[in-house]
Short mmCIF file of C-alpha atoms and ligand atoms in Angstrom, two decimals:
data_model
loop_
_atom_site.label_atom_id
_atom_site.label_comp_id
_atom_site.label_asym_id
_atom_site.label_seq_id
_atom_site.Cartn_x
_atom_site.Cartn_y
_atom_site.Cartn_z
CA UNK A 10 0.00 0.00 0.00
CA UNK A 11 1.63 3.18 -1.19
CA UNK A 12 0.51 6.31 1.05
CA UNK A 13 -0.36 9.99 -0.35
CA UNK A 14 0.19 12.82 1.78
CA UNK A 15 -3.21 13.40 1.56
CA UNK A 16 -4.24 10.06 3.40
CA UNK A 17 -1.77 10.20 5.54
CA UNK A 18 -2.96 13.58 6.75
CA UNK A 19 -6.18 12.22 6.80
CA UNK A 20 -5.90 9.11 8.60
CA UNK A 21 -3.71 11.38 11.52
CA UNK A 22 -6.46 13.35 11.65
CA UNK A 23 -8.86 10.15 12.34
CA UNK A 24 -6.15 9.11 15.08
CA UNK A 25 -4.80 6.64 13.10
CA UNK A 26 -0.81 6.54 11.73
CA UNK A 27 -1.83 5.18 8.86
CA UNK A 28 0.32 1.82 9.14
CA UNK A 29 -1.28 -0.72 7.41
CA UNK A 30 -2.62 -3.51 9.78
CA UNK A 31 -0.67 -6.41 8.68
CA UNK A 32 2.25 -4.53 9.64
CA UNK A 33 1.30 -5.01 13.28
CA UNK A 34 3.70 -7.35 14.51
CA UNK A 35 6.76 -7.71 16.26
CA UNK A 36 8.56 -9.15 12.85
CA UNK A 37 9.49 -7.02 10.13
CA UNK A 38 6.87 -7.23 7.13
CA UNK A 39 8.16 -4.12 4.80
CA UNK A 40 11.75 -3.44 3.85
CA UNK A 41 12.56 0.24 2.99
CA UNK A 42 16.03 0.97 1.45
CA UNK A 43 16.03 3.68 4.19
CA UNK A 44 14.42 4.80 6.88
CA UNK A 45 14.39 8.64 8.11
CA UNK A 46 13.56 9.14 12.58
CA UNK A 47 11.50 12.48 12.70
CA UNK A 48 9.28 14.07 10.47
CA UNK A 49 10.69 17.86 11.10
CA UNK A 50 11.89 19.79 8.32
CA UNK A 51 15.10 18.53 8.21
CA UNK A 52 14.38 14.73 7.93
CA UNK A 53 11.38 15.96 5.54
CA UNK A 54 13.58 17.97 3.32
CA UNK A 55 16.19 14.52 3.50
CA UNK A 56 13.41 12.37 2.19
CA UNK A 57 12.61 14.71 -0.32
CA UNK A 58 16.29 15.22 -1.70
CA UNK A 59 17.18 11.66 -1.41
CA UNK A 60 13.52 10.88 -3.43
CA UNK A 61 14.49 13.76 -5.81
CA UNK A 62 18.46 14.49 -6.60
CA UNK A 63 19.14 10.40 -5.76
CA UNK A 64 15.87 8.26 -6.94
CA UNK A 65 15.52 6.98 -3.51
CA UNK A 66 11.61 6.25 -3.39
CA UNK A 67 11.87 3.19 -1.29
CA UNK A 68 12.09 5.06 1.84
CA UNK A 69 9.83 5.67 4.84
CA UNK A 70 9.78 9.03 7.13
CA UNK A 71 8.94 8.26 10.78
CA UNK A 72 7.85 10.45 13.07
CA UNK A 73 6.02 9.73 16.89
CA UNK A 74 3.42 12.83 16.33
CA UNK A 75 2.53 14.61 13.70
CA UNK A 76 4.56 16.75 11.05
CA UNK A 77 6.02 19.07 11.78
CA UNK A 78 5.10 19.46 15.78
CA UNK A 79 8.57 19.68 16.49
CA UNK A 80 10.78 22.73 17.00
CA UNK A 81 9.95 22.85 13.06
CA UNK A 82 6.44 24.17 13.99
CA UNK A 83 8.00 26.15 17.06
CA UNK A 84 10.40 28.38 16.03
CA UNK A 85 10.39 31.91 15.67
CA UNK A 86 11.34 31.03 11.42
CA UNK A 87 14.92 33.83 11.40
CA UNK A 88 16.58 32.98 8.37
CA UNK A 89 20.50 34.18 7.88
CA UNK A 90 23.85 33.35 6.96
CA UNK A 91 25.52 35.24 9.01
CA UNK A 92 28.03 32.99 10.51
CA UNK A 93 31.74 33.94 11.83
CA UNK A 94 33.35 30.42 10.51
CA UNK A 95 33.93 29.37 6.92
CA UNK A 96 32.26 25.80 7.69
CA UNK A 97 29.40 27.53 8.88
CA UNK A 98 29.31 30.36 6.23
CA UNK A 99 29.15 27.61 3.71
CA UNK A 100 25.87 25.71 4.84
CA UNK A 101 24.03 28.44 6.50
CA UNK A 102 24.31 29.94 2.77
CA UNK A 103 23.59 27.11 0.61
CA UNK A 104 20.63 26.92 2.65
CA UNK A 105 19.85 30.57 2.00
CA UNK A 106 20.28 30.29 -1.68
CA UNK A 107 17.79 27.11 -1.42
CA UNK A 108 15.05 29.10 0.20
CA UNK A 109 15.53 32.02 -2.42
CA UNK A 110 13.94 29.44 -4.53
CA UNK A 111 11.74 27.34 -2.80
CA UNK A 112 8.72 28.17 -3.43
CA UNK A 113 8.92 27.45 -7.06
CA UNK A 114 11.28 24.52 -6.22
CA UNK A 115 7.91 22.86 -4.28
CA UNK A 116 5.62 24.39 -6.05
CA UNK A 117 4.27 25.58 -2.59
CA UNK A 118 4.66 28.77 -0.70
CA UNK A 119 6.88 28.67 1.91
CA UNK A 120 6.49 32.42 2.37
CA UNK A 121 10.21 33.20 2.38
CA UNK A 122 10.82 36.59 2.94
CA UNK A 123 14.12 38.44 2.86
CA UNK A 124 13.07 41.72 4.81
CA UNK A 125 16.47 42.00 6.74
CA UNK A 126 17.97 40.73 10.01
CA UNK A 127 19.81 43.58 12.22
CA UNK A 128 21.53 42.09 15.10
CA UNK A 129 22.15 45.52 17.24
CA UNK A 130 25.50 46.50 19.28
CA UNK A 131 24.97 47.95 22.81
CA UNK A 132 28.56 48.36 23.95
CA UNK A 133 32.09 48.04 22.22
CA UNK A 134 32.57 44.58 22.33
CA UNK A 135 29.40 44.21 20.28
CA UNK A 136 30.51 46.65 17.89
CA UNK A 137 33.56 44.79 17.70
CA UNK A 138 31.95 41.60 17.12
CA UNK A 139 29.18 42.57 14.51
CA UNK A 140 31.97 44.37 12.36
CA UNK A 141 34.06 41.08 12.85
CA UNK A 142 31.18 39.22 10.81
CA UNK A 143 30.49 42.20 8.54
CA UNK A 144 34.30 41.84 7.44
CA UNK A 145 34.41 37.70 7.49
CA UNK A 146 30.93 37.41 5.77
CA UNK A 147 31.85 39.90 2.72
CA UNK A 148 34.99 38.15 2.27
CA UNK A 149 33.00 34.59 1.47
CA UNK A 150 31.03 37.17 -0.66
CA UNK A 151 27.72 36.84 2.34
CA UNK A 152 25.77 40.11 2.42
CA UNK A 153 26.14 42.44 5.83
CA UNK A 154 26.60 45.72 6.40
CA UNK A 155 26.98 48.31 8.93
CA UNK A 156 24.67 50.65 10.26
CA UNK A 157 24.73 53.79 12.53
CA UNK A 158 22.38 54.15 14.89
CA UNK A 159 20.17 56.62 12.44
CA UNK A 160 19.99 54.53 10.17
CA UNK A 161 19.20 51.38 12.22
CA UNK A 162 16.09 53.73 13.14
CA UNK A 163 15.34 54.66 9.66
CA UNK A 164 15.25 50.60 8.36
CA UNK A 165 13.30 50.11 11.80
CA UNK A 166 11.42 53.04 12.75
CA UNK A 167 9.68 51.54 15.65
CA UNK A 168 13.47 50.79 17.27
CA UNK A 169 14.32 53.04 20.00
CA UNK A 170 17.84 54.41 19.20
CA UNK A 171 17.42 57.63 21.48
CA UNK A 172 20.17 57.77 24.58
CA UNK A 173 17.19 57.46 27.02
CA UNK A 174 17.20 53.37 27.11
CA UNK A 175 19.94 51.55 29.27
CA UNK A 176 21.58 49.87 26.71
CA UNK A 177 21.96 51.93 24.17
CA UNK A 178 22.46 51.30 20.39
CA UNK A 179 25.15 52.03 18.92
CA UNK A 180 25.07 50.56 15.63
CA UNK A 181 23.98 47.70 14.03
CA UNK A 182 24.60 44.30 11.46
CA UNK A 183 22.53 44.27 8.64
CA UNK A 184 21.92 41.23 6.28
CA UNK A 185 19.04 42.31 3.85
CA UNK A 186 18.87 38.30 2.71
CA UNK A 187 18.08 37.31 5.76
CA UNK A 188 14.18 37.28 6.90
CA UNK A 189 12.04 34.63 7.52
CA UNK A 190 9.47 32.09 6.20
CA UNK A 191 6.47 29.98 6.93
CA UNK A 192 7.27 27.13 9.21
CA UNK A 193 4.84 24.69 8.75
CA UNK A 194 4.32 25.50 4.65
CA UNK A 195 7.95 24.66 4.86
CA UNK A 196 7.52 20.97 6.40
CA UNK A 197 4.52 20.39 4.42
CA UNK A 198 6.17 21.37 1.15
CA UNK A 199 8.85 18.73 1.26
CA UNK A 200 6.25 16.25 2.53
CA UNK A 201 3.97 16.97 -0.15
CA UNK A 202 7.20 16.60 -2.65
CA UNK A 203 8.74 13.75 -1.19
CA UNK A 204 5.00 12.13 -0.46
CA UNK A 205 4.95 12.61 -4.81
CA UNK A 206 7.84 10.68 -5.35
CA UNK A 207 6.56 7.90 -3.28
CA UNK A 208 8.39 8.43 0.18
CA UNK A 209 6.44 7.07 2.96
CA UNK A 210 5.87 9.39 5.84
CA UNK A 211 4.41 7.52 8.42
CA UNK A 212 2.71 9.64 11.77
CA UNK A 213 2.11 8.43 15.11
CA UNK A 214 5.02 5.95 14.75
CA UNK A 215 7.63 6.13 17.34
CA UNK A 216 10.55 4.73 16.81
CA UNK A 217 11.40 2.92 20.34
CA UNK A 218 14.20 0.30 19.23
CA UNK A 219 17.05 -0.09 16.69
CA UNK A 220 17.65 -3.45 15.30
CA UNK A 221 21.26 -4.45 14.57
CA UNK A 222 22.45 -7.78 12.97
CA UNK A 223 25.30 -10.20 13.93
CA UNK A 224 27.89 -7.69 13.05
CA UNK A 225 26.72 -4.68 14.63
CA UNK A 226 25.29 -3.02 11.36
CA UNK A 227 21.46 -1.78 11.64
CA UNK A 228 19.32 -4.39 10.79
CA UNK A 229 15.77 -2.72 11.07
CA UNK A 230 14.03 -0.31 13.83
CA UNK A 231 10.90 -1.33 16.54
CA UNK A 232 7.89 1.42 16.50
CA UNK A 233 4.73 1.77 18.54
CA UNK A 234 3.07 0.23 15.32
CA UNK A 235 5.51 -2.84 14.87
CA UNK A 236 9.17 -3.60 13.54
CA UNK A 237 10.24 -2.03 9.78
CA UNK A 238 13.26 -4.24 8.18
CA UNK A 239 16.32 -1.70 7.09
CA UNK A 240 19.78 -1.41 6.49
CA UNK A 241 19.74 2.35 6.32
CA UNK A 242 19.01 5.09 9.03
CA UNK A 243 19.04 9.00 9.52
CA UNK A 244 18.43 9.90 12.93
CA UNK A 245 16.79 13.36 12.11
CA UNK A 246 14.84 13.85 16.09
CA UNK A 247 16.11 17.35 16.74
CA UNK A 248 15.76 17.40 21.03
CA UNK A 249 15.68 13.44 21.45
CA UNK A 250 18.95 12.83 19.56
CA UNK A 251 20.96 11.34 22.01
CA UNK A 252 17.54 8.77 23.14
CA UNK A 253 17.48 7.97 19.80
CA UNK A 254 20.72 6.83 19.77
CA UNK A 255 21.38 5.53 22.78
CA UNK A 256 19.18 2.72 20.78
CA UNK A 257 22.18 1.87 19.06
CA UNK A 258 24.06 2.52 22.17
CA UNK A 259 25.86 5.20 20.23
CA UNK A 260 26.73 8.01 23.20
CA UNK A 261 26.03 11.49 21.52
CA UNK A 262 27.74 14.98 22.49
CA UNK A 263 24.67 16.73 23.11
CA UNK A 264 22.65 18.42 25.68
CA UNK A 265 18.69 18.94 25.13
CA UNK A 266 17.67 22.68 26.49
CA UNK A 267 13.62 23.87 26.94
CA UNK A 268 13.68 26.98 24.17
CA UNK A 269 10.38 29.77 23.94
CA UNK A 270 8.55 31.61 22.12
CA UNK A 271 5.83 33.89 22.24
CA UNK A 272 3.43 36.15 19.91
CA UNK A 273 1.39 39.01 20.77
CA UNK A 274 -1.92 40.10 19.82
CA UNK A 275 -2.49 40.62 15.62
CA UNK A 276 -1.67 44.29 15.11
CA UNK A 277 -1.42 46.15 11.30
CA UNK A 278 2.22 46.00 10.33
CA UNK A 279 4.46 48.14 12.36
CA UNK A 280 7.78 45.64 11.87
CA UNK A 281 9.40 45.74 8.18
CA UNK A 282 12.50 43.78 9.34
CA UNK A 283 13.92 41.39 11.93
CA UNK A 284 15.63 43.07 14.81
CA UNK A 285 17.88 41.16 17.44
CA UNK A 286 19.77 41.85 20.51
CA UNK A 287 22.65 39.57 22.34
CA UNK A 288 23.15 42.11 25.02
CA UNK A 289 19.62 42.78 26.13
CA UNK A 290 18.58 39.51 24.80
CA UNK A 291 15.29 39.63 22.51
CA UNK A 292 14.49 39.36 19.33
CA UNK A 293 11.06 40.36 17.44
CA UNK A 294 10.01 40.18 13.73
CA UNK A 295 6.26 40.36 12.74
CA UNK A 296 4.48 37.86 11.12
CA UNK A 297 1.91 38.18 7.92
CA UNK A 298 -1.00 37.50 10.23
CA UNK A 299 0.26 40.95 12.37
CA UNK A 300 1.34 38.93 15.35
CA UNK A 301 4.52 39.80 16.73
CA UNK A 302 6.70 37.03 17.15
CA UNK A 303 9.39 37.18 20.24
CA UNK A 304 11.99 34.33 21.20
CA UNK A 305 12.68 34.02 24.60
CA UNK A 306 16.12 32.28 25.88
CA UNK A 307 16.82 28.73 26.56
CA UNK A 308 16.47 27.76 30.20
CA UNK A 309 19.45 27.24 32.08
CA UNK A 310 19.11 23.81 32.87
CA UNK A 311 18.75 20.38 30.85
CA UNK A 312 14.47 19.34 30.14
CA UNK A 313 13.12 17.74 27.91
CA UNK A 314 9.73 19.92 28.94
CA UNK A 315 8.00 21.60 25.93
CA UNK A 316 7.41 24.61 27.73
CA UNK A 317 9.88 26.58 29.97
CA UNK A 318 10.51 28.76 32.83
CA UNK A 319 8.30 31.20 33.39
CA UNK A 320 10.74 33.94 34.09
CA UNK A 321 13.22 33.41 31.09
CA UNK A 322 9.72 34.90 28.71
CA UNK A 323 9.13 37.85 31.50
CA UNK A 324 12.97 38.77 31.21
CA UNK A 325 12.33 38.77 27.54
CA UNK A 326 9.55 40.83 27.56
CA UNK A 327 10.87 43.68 29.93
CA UNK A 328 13.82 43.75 26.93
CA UNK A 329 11.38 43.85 24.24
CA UNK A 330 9.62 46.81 25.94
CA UNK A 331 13.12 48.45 25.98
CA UNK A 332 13.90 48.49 22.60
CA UNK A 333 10.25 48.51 21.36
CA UNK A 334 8.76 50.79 23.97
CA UNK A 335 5.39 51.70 21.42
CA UNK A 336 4.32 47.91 22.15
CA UNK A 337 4.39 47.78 25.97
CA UNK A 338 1.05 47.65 25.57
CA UNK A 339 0.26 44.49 23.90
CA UNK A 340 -1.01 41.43 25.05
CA UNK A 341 0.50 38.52 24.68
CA UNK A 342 -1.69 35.72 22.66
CA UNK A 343 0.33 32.58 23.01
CA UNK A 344 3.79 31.22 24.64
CA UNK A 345 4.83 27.74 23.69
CA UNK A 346 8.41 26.10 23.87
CA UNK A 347 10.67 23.24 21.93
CA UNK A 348 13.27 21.65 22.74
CA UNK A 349 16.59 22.23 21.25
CA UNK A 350 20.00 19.73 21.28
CA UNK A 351 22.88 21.73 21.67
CA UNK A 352 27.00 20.66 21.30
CA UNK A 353 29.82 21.99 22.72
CA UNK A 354 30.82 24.15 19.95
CA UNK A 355 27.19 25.14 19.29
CA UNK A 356 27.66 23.60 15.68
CA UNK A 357 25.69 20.87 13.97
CA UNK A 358 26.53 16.64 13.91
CA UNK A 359 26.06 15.74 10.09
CA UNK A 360 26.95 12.16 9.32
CA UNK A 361 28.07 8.75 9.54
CA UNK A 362 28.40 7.17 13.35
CA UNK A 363 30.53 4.41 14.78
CA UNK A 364 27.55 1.93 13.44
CA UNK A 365 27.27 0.80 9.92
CA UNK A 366 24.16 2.22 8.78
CA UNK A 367 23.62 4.49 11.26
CA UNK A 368 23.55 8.05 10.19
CA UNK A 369 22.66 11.20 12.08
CA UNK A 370 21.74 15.16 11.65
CA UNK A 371 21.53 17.13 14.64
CA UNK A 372 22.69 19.50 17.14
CA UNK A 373 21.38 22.43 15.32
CA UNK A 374 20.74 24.18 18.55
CA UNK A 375 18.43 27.23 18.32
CA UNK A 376 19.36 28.40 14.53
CA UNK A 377 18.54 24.56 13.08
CA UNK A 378 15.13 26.10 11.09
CA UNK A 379 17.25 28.26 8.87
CA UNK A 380 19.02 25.35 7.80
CA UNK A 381 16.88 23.39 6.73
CA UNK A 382 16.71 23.12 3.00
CA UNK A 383 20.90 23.07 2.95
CA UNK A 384 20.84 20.52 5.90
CA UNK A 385 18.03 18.18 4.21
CA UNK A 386 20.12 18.68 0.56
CA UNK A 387 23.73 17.17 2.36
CA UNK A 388 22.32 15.24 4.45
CA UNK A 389 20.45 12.83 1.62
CA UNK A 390 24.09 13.28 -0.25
CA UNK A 391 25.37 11.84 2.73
CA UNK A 392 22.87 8.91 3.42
CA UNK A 393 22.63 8.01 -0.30
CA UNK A 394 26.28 7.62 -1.16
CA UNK A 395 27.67 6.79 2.50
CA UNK A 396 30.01 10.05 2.00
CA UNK A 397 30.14 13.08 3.20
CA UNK A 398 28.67 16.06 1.45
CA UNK A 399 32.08 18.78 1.32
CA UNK A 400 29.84 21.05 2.75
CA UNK A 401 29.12 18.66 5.28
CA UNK A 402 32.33 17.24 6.40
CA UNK A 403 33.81 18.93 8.40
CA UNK A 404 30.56 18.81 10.98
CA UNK A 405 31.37 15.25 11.37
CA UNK A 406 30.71 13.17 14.99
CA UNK A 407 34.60 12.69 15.02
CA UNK A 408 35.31 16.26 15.68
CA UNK A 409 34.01 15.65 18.84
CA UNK A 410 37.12 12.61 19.52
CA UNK A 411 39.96 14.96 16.89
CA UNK A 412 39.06 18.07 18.63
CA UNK A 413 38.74 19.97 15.62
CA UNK A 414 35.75 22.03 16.39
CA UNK A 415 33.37 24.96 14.71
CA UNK A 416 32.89 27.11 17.74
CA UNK A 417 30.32 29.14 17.00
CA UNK A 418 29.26 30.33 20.36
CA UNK A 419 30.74 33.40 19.91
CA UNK A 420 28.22 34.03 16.20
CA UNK A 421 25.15 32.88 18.34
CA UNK A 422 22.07 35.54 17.04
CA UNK A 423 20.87 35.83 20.59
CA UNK A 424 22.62 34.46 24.20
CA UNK A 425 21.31 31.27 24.19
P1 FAD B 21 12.09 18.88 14.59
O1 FAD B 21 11.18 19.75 13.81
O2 FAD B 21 12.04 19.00 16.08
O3 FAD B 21 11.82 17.39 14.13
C1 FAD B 21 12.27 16.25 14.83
C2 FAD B 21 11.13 15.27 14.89
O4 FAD B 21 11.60 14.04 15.42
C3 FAD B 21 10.00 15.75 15.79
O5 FAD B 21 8.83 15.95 15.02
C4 FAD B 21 9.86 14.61 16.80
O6 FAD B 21 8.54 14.34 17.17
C5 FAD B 21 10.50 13.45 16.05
N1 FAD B 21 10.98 12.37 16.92
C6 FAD B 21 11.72 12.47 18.05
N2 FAD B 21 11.95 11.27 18.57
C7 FAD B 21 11.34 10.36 17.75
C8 FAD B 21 11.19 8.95 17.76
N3 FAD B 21 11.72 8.19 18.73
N4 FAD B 21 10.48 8.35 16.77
C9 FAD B 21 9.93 9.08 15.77
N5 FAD B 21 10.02 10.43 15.73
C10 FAD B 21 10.71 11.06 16.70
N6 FAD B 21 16.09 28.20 14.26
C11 FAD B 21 16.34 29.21 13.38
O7 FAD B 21 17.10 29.03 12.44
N7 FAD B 21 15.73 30.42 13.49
C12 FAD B 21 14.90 30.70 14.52
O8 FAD B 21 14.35 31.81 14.58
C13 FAD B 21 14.68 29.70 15.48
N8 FAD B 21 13.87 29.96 16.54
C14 FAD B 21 13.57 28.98 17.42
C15 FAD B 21 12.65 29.26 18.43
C16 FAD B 21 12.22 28.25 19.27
C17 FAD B 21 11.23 28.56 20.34
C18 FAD B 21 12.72 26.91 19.10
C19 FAD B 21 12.26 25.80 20.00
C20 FAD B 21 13.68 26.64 18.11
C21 FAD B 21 14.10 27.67 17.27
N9 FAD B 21 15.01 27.44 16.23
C22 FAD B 21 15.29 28.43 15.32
C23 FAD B 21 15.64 26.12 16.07
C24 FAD B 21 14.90 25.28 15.03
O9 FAD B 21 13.53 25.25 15.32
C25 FAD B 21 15.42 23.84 14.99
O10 FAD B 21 16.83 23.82 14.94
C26 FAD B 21 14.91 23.12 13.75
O11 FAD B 21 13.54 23.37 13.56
C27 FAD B 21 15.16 21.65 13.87
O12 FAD B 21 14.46 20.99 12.84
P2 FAD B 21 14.36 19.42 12.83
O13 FAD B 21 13.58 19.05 11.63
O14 FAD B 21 15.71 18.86 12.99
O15 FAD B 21 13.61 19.08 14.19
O1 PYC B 22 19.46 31.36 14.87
O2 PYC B 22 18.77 33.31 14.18
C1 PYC B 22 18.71 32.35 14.95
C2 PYC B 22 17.70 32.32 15.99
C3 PYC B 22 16.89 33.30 16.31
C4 PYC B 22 16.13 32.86 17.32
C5 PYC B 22 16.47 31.61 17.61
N1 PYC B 22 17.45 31.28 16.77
#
């Protein structure tokens, strides 16, 4: 039984994953040549790459809920390529120069817009920093520029760039590129593409074992909904990376962190741009429904809670008013949280693992959503010819045993 998107949307919608009922048993009735854990956008856009650019069709997407109900459906949707390393410039911009085209490349509208992300300095070290990029970015031929504080205000006129605030701005990073897009058009659009080519993306389905054979190599995975034979798997579970593969008892560098969110009453559009802050810590864009979208900070301690502390959203808010002082009057509509999986160098894991057929993409942090059309597009490279994509290699697991790490701490948007 082949599945459309359509009734696989349909029978999640009925409460049912879809799984066909002889498939109910603990032995392994279907074979896929590979298998993708977590329907997000990244192991979406995988499926749809490795369908598309690799005539993969024999392939099945997993995912425990629904599409999409991950941090892919969470986020606050910045897109940028702003990035201080060269490993980093080069996939946070092939993913960039994916999304300029998406929309026509899914024949779906992921709403990508490019209305500018200015990061704002406070103090010298920020200006420091920002120009840092500016200068690093230009030379890998990455739009950024730098703006005085007038004309921060006059890109942003709802900005507060008077001396009367306590951090005042004194300049600003500007990538025009960079914007943002439609998070769930985004996951639906490479389901709907991959779904064409005859992927299988199966809901309600969690993946709660990983089969291995006689010499270690994966041999199939155990779901809620019975056992799927396999020789190939992406571990794509942004949050529950490391329970994923613990499966496989492979031990992963990663720490899982509660991350918010927040929108405010619909208002008519008083936000052209994206505006962010390290030092006071807030960021704001505002969406096409007029809501005003805020991220809030990770909490300081491990979770794997979907929601957060209370206080890390008020501390946001009393910054937003700062910068933003016309919208202290809002009301806030909705606050929700995800949960991110960070690494020591704050960089992603793209590749092969100590176990034959075991591949993984994660560790994306709180930036993962801009990636994902460059992440999905190495990663099937990757899973499809058992090398690394260049642009992928050097985020490999062994960096974490070599030592040779992409610290991009410093390049963090926001002080997560
Ligand atoms: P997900 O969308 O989380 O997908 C992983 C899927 O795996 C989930 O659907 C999950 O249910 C599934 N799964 C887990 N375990 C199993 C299992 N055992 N079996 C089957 N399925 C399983 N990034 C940016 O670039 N810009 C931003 O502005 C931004 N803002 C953010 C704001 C918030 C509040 C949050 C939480 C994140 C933000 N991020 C941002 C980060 C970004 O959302 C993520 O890095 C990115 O969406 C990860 O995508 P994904 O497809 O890997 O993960
Ligand atoms: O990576 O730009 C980013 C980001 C913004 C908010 C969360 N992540």
């Amino acid at each position: 039984m082949r599945f459309s998107f359509l009734n696989v949307a349909r029978q999640a919608l009925a409460g049912n994953s879809g799984w066909p009922e002889q498939w109910r048993s603990a032995e392994p009735k279907a074979a896929y040549d590979a298998i993708i854990i977590g329907a997000g956008g990244h192991g979406l856009a995988t499926a749809y790459y490795l369908a598309k650019e690799h005539g993969l069709t024999n392939i099945a997407v997993l995912e425990k809920g629904w599409l999409g109900g991950g941090n892919t459906g969470r986020n606050t949707t910045i897109i940028r390529s702003n990035y201080l390393w060269e490993e980093s410039e080069a996939i946070y911009e092939h993913a960039v120069k994916l999304w300029e085209g998406l929309s026509r490349e899914l024949n779906y509208n992921v709403m990508y817009s490019a209305r500018g992300v200015m990061m704002l300095a406070h103090n010298q070290h920020d200006v420091h920093s920002l120009k840092r990029h500016i200068h690093a970015n230009r030379l890998a031929g990455i739009d950024n520029e730098w703006l005085t504080p007038a004309e921060a205000n006059a890109f942003c006129q709802i900005l507060e760039t008077s001396e009367a605030i306590r951090y005042p701005i004194v300049g600003a990073a500007l990538q025009r590129r960079g914007g943002t897009a439609r998070h769930d058009a985004v996951a639906w659009g490479y389901a709907r593409g991959a779904s064409a080519r005859g992927v299988d993306i199966i809901q309600n389905c969690e993946v709660t074992a990983i089969r291995r054979d006689a010499g270690g190599a994966v041999s199939g995975v155990e779901t809620t909904r019975g056992a799927i034979a396999t020789k190939k798997i992406g571990v794509v579970a942004a949050g529950h990376t490391s329970v994923v593969m613990a499966m496989a008892d492979v031990r992963m560098p990663l720490e899982s962190y509660p991350l918010q969110a927040l929108v405010s009453e619909p208002v008519k559009p008083l936000m052209p741009c994206v505006v962010m802050s390290n030092t006071i810590h807030a960021y704001m864009s505002q969406s096409d429904k007029g809501e005003l979208v805020i991220g809030a900070g990770t909490d300081s301690y491990t979770s794997y809670s979907q929601t957060g502390g209370l206080h890390i959203a008020t501390h946001t808010l009393e910054a937003i008013c700062e910068l933003f002082p016309m919208v202290r009057r809002l009301r806030m509509l909705r606050n929700w949280g995800g949960i991110v999986d960070v690494t020591p160098d704050r960089s992603p894991i793209i590749g092969r693992t100590p176990v034959a057929g075991l591949f993984v993409n994660c560790g994306w942090g709180t930036g993962g959503f801009k990636a994902t059309p460059g992440s999905g597009h190495v990663f099937a490279h990757t899973l499809a010819t058992g090398e690394p994509h260049p642009i992928a290699a050097p985020f490999s697991l062994d960096r974490f045993r070599t030592g040779r790490l992409i610290d991009e701490a410093a390049a963090a948007a926001v002080a997560h």
